[in-house]
Coordinates of N, CA and C in Angstrom, one line a residue:
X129 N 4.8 -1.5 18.5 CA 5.0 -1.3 17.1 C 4.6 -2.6 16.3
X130 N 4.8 -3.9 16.7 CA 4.2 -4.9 16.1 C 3.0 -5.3 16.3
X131 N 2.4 -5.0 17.0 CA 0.3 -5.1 17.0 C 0.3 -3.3 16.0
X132 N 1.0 -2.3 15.9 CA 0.3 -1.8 14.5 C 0.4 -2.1 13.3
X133 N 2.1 -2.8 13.0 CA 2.2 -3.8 11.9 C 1.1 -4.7 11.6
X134 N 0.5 -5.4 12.7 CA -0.2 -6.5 12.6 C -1.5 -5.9 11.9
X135 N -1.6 -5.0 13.0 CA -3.3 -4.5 12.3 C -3.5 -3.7 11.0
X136 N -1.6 -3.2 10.4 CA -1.9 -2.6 9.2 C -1.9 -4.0 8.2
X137 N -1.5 -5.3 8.6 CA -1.7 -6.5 7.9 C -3.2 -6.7 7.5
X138 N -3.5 -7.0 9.0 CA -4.9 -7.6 8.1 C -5.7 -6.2 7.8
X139 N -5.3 -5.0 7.8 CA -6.2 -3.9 7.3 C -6.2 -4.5 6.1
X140 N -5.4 -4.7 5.0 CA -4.8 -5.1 3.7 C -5.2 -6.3 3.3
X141 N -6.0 -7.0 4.5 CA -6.4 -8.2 4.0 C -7.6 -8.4 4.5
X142 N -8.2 -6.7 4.4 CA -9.8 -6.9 4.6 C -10.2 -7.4 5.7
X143 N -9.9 -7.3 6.4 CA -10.6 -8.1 8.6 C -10.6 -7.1 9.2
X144 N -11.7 -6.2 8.5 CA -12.1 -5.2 9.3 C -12.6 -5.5 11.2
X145 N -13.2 -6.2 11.9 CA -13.0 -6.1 12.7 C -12.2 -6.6 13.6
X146 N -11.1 -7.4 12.9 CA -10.4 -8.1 13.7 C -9.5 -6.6 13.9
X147 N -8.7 -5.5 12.7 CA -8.3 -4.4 13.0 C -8.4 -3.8 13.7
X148 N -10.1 -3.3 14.1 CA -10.6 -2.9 14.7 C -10.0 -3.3 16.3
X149 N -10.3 -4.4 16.7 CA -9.9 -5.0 17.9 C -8.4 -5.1 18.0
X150 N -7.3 -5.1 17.1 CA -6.2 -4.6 17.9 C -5.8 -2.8 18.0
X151 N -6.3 -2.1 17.3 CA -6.2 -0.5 17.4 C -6.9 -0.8 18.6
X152 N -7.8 -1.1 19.2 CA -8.6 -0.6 20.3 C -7.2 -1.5 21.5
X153 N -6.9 -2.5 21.3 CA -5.5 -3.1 22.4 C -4.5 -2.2 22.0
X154 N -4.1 -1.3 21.2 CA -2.5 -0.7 21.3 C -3.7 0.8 21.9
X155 N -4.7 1.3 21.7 CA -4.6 2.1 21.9 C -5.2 2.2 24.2
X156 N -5.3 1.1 24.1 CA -5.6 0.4 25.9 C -4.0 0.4 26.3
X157 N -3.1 0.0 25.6 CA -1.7 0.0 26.0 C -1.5 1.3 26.2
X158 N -1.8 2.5 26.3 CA -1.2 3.7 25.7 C -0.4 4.1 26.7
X159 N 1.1 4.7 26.4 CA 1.7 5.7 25.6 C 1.5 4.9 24.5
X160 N 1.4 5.8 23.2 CA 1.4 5.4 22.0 C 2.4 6.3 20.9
X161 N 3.6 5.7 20.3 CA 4.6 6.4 20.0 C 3.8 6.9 18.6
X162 N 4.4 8.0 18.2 CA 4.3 9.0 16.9 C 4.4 7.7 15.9
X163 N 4.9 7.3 15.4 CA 5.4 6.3 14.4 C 4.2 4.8 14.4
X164 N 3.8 4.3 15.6 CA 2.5 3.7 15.9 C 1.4 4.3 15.5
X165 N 1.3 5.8 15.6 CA 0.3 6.5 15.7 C 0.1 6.6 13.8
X166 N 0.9 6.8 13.6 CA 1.2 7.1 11.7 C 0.8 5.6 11.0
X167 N 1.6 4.4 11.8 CA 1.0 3.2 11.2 C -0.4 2.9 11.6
X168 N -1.4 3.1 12.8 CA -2.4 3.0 13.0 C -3.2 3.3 11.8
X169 N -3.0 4.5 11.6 CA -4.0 6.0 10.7 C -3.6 4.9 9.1
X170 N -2.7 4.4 8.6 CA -2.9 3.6 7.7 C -3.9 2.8 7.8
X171 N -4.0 1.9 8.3 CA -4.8 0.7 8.9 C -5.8 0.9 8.7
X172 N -6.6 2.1 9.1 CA -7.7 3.1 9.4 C -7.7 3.2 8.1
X173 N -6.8 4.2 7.3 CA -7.1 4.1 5.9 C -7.6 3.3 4.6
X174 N -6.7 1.9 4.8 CA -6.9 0.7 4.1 C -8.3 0.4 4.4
X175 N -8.8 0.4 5.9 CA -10.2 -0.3 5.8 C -11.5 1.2 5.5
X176 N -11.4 1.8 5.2 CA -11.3 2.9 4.6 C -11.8 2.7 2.8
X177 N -10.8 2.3 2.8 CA -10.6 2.4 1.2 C -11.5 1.2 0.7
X178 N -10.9 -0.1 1.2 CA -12.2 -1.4 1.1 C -13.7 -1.0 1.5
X179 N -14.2 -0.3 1.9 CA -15.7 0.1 2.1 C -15.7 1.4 1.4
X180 N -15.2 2.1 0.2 CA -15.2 2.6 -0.9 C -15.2 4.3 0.1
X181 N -14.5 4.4 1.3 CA -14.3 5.8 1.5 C -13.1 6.3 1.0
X182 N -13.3 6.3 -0.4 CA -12.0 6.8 -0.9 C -11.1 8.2 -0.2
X183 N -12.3 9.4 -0.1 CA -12.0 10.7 0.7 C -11.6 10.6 2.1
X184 N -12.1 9.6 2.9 CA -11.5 8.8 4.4 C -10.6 8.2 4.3
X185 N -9.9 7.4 3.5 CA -8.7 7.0 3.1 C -7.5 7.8 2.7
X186 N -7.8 8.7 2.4 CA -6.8 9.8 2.0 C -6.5 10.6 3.2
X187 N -7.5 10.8 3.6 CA -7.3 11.8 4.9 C -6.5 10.7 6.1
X188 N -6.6 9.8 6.4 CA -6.1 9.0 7.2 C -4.7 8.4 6.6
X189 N -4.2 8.6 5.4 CA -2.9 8.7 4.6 C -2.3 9.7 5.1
X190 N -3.0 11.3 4.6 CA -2.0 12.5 4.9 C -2.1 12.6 6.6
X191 N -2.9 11.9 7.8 CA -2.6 12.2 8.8 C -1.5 11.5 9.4
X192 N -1.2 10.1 8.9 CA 0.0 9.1 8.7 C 1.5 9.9 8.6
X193 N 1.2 10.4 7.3 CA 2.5 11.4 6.8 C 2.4 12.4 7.5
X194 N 1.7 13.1 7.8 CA 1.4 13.9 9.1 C 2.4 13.8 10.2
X195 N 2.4 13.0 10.7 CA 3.4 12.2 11.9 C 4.6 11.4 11.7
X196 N 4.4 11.1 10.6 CA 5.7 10.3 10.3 C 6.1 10.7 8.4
X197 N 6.7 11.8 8.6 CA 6.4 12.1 6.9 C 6.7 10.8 6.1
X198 N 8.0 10.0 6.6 CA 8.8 9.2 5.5 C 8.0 7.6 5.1
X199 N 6.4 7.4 5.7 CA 5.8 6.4 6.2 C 5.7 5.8 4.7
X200 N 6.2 4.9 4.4 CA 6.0 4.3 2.9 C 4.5 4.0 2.8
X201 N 4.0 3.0 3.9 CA 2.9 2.7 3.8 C 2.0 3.4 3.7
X202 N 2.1 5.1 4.3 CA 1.1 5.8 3.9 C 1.2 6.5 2.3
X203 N 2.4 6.4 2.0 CA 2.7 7.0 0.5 C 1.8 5.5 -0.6
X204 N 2.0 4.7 0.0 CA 1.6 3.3 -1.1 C 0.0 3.5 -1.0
X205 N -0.5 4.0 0.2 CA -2.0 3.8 0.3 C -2.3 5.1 -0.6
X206 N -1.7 6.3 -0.8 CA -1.9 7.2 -1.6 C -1.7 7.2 -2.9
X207 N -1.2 6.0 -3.4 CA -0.8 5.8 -4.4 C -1.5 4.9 -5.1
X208 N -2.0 4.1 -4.5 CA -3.6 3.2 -4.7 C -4.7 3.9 -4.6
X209 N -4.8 5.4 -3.8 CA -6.0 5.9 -4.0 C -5.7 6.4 -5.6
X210 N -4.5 7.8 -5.5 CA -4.8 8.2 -6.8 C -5.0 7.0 -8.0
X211 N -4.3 6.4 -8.1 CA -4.7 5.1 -9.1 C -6.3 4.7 -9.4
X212 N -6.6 4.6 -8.4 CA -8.3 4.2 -8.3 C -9.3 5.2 -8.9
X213 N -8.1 6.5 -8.4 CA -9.1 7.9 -9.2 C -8.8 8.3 -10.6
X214 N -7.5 7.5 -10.9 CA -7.2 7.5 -12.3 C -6.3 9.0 -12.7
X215 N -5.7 8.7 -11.6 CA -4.7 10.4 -11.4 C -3.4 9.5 -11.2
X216 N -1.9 10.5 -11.8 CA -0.9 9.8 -12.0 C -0.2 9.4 -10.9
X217 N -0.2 8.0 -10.3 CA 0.4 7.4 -9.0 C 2.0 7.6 -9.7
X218 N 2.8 7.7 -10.7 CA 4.0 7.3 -10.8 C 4.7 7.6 -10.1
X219 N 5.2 9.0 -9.5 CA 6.1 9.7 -8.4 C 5.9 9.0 -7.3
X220 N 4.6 8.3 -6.7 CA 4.6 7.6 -5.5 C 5.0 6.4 -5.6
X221 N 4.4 5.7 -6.6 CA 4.9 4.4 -6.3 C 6.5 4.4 -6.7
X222 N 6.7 5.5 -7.3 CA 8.8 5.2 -7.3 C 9.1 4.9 -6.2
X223 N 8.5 6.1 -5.2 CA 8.8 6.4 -3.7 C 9.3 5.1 -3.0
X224 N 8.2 4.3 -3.4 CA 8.0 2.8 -2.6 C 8.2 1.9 -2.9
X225 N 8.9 1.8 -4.6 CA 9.4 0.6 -5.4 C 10.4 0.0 -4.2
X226 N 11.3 0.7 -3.7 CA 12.4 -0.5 -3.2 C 11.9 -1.2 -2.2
X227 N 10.4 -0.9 -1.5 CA 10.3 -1.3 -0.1 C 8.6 -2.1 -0.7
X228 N 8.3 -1.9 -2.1 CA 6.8 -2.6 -2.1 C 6.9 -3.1 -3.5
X229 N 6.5 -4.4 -3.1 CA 6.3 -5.3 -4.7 C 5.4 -5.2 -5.4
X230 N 4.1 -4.7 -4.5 CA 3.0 -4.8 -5.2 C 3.1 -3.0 -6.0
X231 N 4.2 -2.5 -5.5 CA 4.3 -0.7 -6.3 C 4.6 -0.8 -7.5
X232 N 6.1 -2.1 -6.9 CA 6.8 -2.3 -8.7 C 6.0 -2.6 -10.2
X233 N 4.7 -3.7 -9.2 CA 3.7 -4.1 -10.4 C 2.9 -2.8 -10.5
X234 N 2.0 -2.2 -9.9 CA 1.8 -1.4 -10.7 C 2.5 -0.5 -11.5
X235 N 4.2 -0.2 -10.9 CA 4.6 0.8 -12.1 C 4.5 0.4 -13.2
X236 N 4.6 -1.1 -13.5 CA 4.5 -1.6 -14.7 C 3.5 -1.8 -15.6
X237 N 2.7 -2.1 -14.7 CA 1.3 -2.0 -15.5 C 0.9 -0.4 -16.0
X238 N 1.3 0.4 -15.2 CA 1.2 2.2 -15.7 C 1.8 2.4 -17.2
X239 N 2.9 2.2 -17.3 CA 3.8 1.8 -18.4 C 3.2 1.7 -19.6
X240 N 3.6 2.1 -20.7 CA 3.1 1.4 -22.0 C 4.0 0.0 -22.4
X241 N 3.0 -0.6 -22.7 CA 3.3 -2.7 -23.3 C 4.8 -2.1 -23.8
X242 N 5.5 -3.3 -23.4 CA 7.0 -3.5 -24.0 C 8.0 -2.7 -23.2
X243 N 7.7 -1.6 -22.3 CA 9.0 -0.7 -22.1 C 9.3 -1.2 -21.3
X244 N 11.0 -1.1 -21.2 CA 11.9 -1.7 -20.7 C 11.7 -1.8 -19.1
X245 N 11.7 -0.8 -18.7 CA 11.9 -0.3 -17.4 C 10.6 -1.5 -16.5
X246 N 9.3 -1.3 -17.5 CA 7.7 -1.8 -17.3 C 8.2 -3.3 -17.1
X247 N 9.2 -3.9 -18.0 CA 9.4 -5.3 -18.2 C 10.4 -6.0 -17.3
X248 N 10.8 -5.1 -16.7 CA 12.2 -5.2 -15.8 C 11.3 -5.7 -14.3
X249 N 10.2 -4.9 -14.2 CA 9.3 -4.5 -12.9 C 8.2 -5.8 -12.6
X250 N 8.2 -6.0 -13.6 CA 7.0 -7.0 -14.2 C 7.4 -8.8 -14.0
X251 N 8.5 -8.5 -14.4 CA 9.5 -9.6 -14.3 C 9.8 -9.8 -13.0
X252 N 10.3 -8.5 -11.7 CA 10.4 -9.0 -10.7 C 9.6 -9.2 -9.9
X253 N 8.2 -8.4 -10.1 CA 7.0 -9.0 -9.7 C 6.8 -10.6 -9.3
X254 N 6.6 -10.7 -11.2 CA 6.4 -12.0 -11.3 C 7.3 -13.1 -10.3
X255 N 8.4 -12.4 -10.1 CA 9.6 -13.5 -9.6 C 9.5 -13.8 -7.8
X256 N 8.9 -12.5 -7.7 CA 8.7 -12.4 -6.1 C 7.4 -12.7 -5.6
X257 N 6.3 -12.6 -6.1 CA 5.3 -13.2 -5.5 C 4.4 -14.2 -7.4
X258 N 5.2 -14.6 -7.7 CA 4.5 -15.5 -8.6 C 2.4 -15.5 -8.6
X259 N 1.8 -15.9 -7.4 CA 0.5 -15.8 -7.1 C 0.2 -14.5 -6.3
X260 N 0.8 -13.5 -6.6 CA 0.4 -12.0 -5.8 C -0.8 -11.8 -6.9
X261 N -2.0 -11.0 -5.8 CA -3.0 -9.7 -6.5 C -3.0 -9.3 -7.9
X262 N -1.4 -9.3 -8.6 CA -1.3 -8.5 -9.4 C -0.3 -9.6 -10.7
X263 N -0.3 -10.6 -10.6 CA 0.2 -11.7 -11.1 C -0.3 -12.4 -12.1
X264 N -1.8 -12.4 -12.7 CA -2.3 -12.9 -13.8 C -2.0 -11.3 -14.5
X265 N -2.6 -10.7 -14.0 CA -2.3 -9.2 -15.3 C -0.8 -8.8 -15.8
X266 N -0.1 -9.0 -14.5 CA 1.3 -8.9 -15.1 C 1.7 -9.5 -15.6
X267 N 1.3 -11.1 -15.5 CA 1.7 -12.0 -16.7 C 1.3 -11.9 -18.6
X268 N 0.2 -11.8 -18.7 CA -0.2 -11.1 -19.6 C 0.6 -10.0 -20.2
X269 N 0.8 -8.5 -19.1 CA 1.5 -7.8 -20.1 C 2.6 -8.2 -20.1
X270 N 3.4 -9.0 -19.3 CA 4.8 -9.2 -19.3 C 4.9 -9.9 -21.3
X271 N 4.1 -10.8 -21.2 CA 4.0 -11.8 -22.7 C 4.3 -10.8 -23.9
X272 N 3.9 -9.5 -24.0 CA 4.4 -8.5 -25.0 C 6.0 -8.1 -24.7
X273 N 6.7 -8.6 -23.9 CA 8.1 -8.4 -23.1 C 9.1 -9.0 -24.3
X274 N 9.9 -8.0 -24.5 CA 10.9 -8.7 -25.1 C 11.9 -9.9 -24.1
X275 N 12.7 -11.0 -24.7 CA 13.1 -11.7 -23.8 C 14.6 -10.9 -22.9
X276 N 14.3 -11.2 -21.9 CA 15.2 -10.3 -20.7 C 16.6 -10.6 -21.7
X277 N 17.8 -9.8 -20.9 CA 19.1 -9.5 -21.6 C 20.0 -10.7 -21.1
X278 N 20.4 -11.6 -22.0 CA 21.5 -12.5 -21.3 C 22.4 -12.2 -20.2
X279 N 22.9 -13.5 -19.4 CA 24.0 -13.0 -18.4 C 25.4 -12.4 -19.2

């Protein structure tokens, strides 16, 4: 289970063949559990999506949830595709708000400037990865933010 975590890491951080070379070690280890098999097909997906197979990326998402319906990671990689297609990610990334920071920022950025909810999300962004992916844009919109609510 932790060499698929690992390889759904650097899928996400682009090292396509370093991925590549641990999917080929878990899958030399084999028995390979249902739940491995679902975080693999992520992995696959992410590097997928980085070499613009948006339609290979999706298919290696629903074969994820496939196996493991409740797989956040495969709901967040679905939720970055639709996003990319400019189709409404909001239902997914709720999905994954409590377990993904980088969901919360996008919910926010989805949002129209100023809404609460957007500013609430934005704010925790900001607070939890300060220099995340999504951290100069959120700052920016956060700036139309009214000032949070006293203690």
């Amino acid at each position: 289970h932790a060499l698929a975590l690992r390889a759904l890491a650097l899928s996400r951080a682009r090292r396509g063949p370093t991925v590549e070379a641990v999917l080929d070690q878990i899958r030399r280890d084999a028995p390979v559990e249902p739940r491995e098999l679902a975080i693999m097909a992520v992995a696959e997906g992410w590097l997928e999506r980085h070499d613009d197979g948006l339609g290979r990326a999706a298919i290696f998402a629903r074969l994820s949830t496939d196996r493991d319906p409740g797989n956040s990671h495969a709901t967040f990689l679905l939720a970055t595709l639709d996003s990319l297609a400019r189709r409404d990610a909001t239902e997914r990334l709720r999905e994954v708000a409590g377990v993904s920071l980088e969901a919360v920022g996008m919910l926010a950025l989805a949002g129209p400037a100023g809404d609460a909810e957007g500013c609430a999300g934005a704010r925790r962004y900001l607070a939890g990865a300060p220099a995340g992916r999504l951290a100069a844009e959120l700052g920016a919109w956060a700036a139309g933010c009214p000032a949070p609510p006293g203690p």
